[in-house]
Coordinates of C-alpha atoms and ligand atoms in Angstrom, one line a residue:
X1 CA -39.3 -88.9 -256.7
X2 CA -39.1 -85.2 -255.0
X3 CA -40.4 -86.0 -251.2
X4 CA -41.4 -82.6 -249.5
X5 CA -43.0 -83.8 -245.9
X6 CA -44.0 -80.4 -243.5
X7 CA -41.0 -78.9 -245.0
X8 CA -40.1 -75.3 -243.3
X9 CA -38.6 -72.7 -243.9
X10 CA -37.1 -69.2 -242.1
X11 CA -34.6 -67.4 -243.0
X12 CA -32.1 -66.4 -240.7
X13 CA -33.7 -62.7 -238.9
X14 CA -36.4 -63.4 -240.5
X15 CA -40.0 -63.3 -238.0
X16 CA -42.2 -65.0 -240.7
X17 CA -41.8 -68.1 -242.9
X18 CA -40.8 -68.4 -246.8
X19 CA -41.7 -71.4 -246.7
X20 CA -44.8 -72.5 -244.6
X21 CA -45.2 -76.5 -243.7
X22 CA -45.2 -77.7 -247.1
X23 CA -46.1 -81.0 -248.4
X24 CA -45.8 -82.3 -252.0
X25 CA -44.9 -84.9 -253.8
X26 CA -43.4 -85.2 -257.0
X27 CA -43.1 -88.3 -258.9
X28 CA -40.2 -89.4 -261.5
X29 CA -40.6 -88.5 -265.3
X30 CA -43.1 -85.8 -264.2
X31 CA -43.7 -82.7 -265.7
X32 CA -44.9 -79.3 -263.0
X33 CA -45.3 -76.2 -263.2
X34 CA -45.1 -73.7 -260.3
X35 CA -47.1 -71.1 -259.9
X36 CA -46.5 -67.6 -257.4
X37 CA -46.3 -64.2 -257.1
X38 CA -43.1 -63.1 -257.0
X39 CA -41.6 -64.0 -252.6
X40 CA -44.3 -65.8 -252.5
X41 CA -41.4 -68.9 -252.1
X42 CA -41.0 -70.9 -255.6
X43 CA -37.4 -70.4 -255.4
X44 CA -37.3 -70.8 -251.6
X45 CA -38.7 -74.8 -252.7
X46 CA -36.6 -75.3 -255.6
X47 CA -32.9 -73.9 -253.4
X48 CA -34.1 -76.4 -251.0
X49 CA -34.2 -78.9 -253.7
X50 CA -30.9 -78.8 -254.6
X51 CA -30.0 -78.2 -250.6
X52 CA -28.4 -74.8 -251.6
X53 CA -30.2 -74.6 -248.0
X54 CA -31.4 -76.8 -245.1
X55 CA -35.1 -76.2 -244.2
X56 CA -35.7 -74.8 -241.0
X57 CA -37.8 -78.5 -240.0
X58 CA -38.9 -81.1 -242.3
X59 CA -38.2 -84.1 -244.5
X60 CA -36.9 -83.6 -248.2
X61 CA -35.8 -86.9 -249.8
X62 CA -34.8 -86.6 -253.4
X63 CA -34.2 -89.9 -255.7
X64 CA -34.0 -92.1 -252.1
X65 CA -31.4 -89.5 -250.5
X66 CA -32.5 -88.5 -247.3
X67 CA -31.0 -85.1 -246.8
X68 CA -31.0 -85.5 -242.9
X69 CA -28.6 -88.1 -243.9
X70 CA -26.8 -86.6 -246.7
X71 CA -23.9 -84.8 -246.1
X72 CA -22.6 -81.7 -247.1
X73 CA -20.0 -83.9 -248.9
X74 CA -22.3 -85.5 -251.1
X75 CA -24.0 -82.4 -252.1
X76 CA -22.1 -81.5 -255.4
X77 CA -22.6 -85.6 -256.3
X78 CA -26.2 -85.0 -255.7
X79 CA -26.5 -82.1 -257.8
X80 CA -25.5 -84.0 -260.3
X81 CA -28.3 -85.7 -260.6
X82 CA -30.3 -82.1 -260.6
X83 CA -29.7 -79.9 -263.4
X84 CA -30.9 -75.8 -263.0
X85 CA -31.4 -73.6 -265.5
X86 CA -32.2 -70.2 -264.3
X87 CA -34.0 -66.5 -265.7
X88 CA -30.4 -64.8 -266.7
X89 CA -29.2 -68.1 -267.9
X90 CA -25.6 -67.7 -266.1
X91 CA -23.1 -68.1 -269.0
X92 CA -19.4 -67.4 -268.8
X93 CA -19.3 -64.3 -271.2
X94 CA -15.4 -64.9 -271.7
X95 CA -16.5 -68.9 -273.4
X96 CA -17.4 -70.4 -276.3
X97 CA -20.9 -72.1 -276.4
X98 CA -19.0 -75.6 -276.7
X99 CA -17.2 -74.2 -273.5
X100 CA -19.7 -73.1 -271.8
X101 CA -21.1 -76.5 -271.6
X102 CA -18.1 -78.7 -270.9
X103 CA -17.0 -76.4 -268.5
X104 CA -18.4 -79.2 -265.2
X105 CA -17.5 -81.9 -267.5
X106 CA -13.4 -80.7 -266.9
X107 CA -14.5 -79.5 -263.5
X108 CA -15.7 -83.6 -262.2
X109 CA -12.2 -84.9 -264.2
X110 CA -14.2 -86.5 -267.5
X111 CA -11.9 -87.0 -270.1
X112 CA -11.7 -84.8 -273.1
X113 CA -12.1 -87.7 -275.2
X114 CA -16.0 -88.6 -273.5
X115 CA -16.4 -84.8 -273.0
X116 CA -15.7 -84.2 -277.1
X117 CA -18.6 -87.0 -277.6
X118 CA -20.8 -85.2 -275.2
X119 CA -21.3 -81.8 -275.9
X120 CA -22.2 -82.1 -279.7
X121 CA -24.5 -84.2 -278.6
X122 CA -27.1 -81.6 -276.2
X123 CA -25.5 -79.4 -278.2
X124 CA -27.8 -81.4 -281.4
X125 CA -30.4 -81.8 -278.6
X126 CA -31.5 -77.9 -278.3
X127 CA -30.7 -77.2 -281.6
X128 CA -27.5 -76.0 -281.6
X129 CA -25.4 -77.2 -284.1
X130 CA -22.4 -75.3 -286.1
X131 CA -23.0 -72.3 -283.0
X132 CA -20.2 -74.0 -280.9
X133 CA -17.5 -71.2 -281.2
X134 CA -19.9 -68.5 -280.9
X135 CA -20.0 -66.3 -277.3
X136 CA -22.7 -65.8 -275.8
X137 CA -23.1 -61.9 -276.3
X138 CA -23.2 -62.9 -280.2
X139 CA -26.5 -64.7 -279.4
X140 CA -30.4 -64.5 -278.9
X141 CA -31.4 -64.8 -275.7
X142 CA -33.6 -67.3 -276.6
X143 CA -29.9 -69.3 -277.6
X144 CA -28.8 -68.9 -274.9
X145 CA -31.6 -69.9 -272.7
X146 CA -30.5 -73.4 -275.2
X147 CA -26.9 -73.1 -274.2
X148 CA -27.6 -73.2 -269.8
X149 CA -30.4 -76.1 -271.3
X150 CA -26.9 -77.9 -272.7
X151 CA -25.4 -77.1 -269.7
X152 CA -27.7 -78.1 -267.7
X153 CA -28.7 -81.9 -269.3
X154 CA -24.8 -82.4 -270.4
X155 CA -24.4 -85.1 -267.4
X156 CA -28.0 -86.7 -267.8
X157 CA -29.5 -85.4 -264.5
X158 CA -32.7 -87.0 -263.1
X159 CA -34.6 -83.7 -262.5
X160 CA -34.3 -80.6 -264.0
X161 CA -35.3 -77.1 -262.1
X162 CA -35.7 -74.2 -264.8
X163 CA -36.4 -71.7 -263.0
X164 CA -38.4 -68.4 -264.5
X165 CA -36.3 -69.7 -267.5
X166 CA -39.0 -67.3 -270.3
X167 CA -38.5 -64.8 -268.2
X168 CA -36.2 -63.0 -270.3
X169 CA -37.5 -64.5 -273.1
X170 CA -39.9 -62.7 -276.2
X171 CA -43.3 -65.1 -276.2
X172 CA -41.5 -66.8 -279.3
X173 CA -38.0 -67.7 -278.2
X174 CA -40.8 -68.4 -274.7
X175 CA -42.1 -71.2 -276.3
X176 CA -39.2 -73.0 -277.4
X177 CA -37.7 -72.6 -274.5
X178 CA -41.4 -74.7 -273.3
X179 CA -40.9 -76.7 -276.6
X180 CA -37.7 -77.8 -275.3
X181 CA -38.6 -78.8 -272.1
X182 CA -40.8 -80.7 -272.8
X183 CA -38.7 -82.9 -275.0
X184 CA -36.9 -83.2 -272.2
X185 CA -39.3 -84.1 -270.1
X186 CA -40.1 -86.9 -273.1
X187 CA -37.0 -88.2 -272.9
X188 CA -37.9 -89.5 -269.2
X189 CA -36.3 -86.3 -266.9
X190 CA -38.1 -84.7 -264.1
X191 CA -39.2 -80.8 -265.1
X192 CA -39.8 -78.7 -262.5
X193 CA -41.0 -74.9 -264.3
X194 CA -41.6 -71.7 -262.2
X195 CA -42.9 -68.3 -264.4
X196 CA -45.7 -66.2 -264.6
X197 CA -46.3 -66.8 -267.5
X198 CA -50.3 -67.7 -267.8
X199 CA -50.4 -67.9 -271.7
X200 CA -47.9 -71.0 -271.1
X201 CA -49.7 -72.9 -268.0
X202 CA -53.0 -72.7 -269.6
X203 CA -52.2 -74.4 -272.7
X204 CA -49.9 -76.5 -271.0
X205 CA -52.4 -79.2 -269.5
X206 CA -50.4 -79.6 -266.7
X207 CA -49.4 -80.4 -263.7
X208 CA -50.3 -76.3 -261.1
X209 CA -49.0 -75.9 -257.8
X210 CA -50.1 -72.8 -256.5
X211 CA -47.7 -71.3 -253.6
X212 CA -49.4 -68.2 -251.5
X213 CA -46.8 -66.6 -248.9
X214 CA -45.4 -69.9 -248.3
X215 CA -47.8 -72.3 -248.7
X216 CA -49.6 -74.3 -251.7
X217 CA -52.3 -73.1 -251.9
X218 CA -53.7 -75.5 -255.0
X219 CA -52.6 -78.7 -256.9
X220 CA -54.6 -79.1 -259.7
X221 CA -52.8 -81.9 -262.7
X222 CA -54.2 -79.9 -265.3
X223 CA -54.1 -76.5 -263.9
X224 CA -54.8 -73.4 -264.6
X225 CA -53.5 -69.8 -264.1
X226 CA -54.6 -67.9 -261.0
Ligands
LIG1 P1 -40.1 -66.1 -255.0 O1 -38.9 -67.3 -255.8 O2 -41.8 -67.2 -255.3 O3 -40.7 -65.1 -255.5 P2 -38.7 -66.3 -252.6 O4 -38.3 -67.9 -252.0 O5 -37.9 -65.4 -253.2 O6 -39.9 -66.0 -253.6 O7 -38.5 -65.6 -251.4 C1 -39.3 -66.3 -250.1 C2 -40.3 -64.6 -249.1 O8 -38.3 -65.4 -248.1 C3 -39.6 -63.6 -249.8 O9 -40.1 -63.0 -248.8 C4 -37.9 -63.1 -249.5 O10 -38.1 -62.0 -249.1 C5 -37.6 -64.6 -248.0 N1 -36.2 -64.5 -249.0 C6 -35.8 -65.0 -249.8 N2 -34.4 -65.5 -249.9 C7 -33.9 -64.7 -248.8 C8 -32.8 -64.6 -248.0 N3 -31.6 -65.4 -248.4 N4 -32.2 -64.2 -247.1 C9 -34.2 -63.8 -246.0 N5 -34.8 -63.9 -246.7 C10 -35.2 -64.8 -248.1

């Protein structure tokens, strides 16, 4: 569960709030689309969920954790429960598909045996079996995003944040990625997707939250693109 209670964020030096008294409730296993023009506050909202940034005021509770009571040393633990993917994939260019996915597990201290068990499962889930040894530059954009998704879900997070994941992809690859997000959601992961793609929003018929100038201006259960 993600709960925002009148959350505002004003960046240091800014005169206007980038997020202005946003209240929001996202239930476990929901699939939510967030839309809004560039600069409306979508990334700010996602960065508050991952605790990359702290709110200026208001309360945030994610998965039962009240961020007011969250010491900074527990933030890495929190982030294990939240996977994130981005428009530009953010893969390590000199590491293979397998190594990109394994990297975070190594850092977290997982044994080689556990890694050799976990990584092939997610590679299979995202449809990249056979490409384990490829480097990012040898893959299409859609395949790179699949690697990023595999990396994001390998620790079985409760929440997957997808920040404009189809922004660099053609329509076919965009739909492949959206279908994959729906599959991951059907396995029980909460998915929050930001997008500018009207066709995706209109075809998915999911909950759509529209942000404008840091405020939620609509929240519809089977929403369309405005
Ligand atoms: P979106 O993701 O919808 O494009 P953002 O959340 O990135 O919107 O930005 C919302 C507003 O906050 C914009 O006016 C942007 O310029 C401002 N902003 C975002 N990040 C920062 C930052 N680190 N410092 C100052 N202003 C920021």
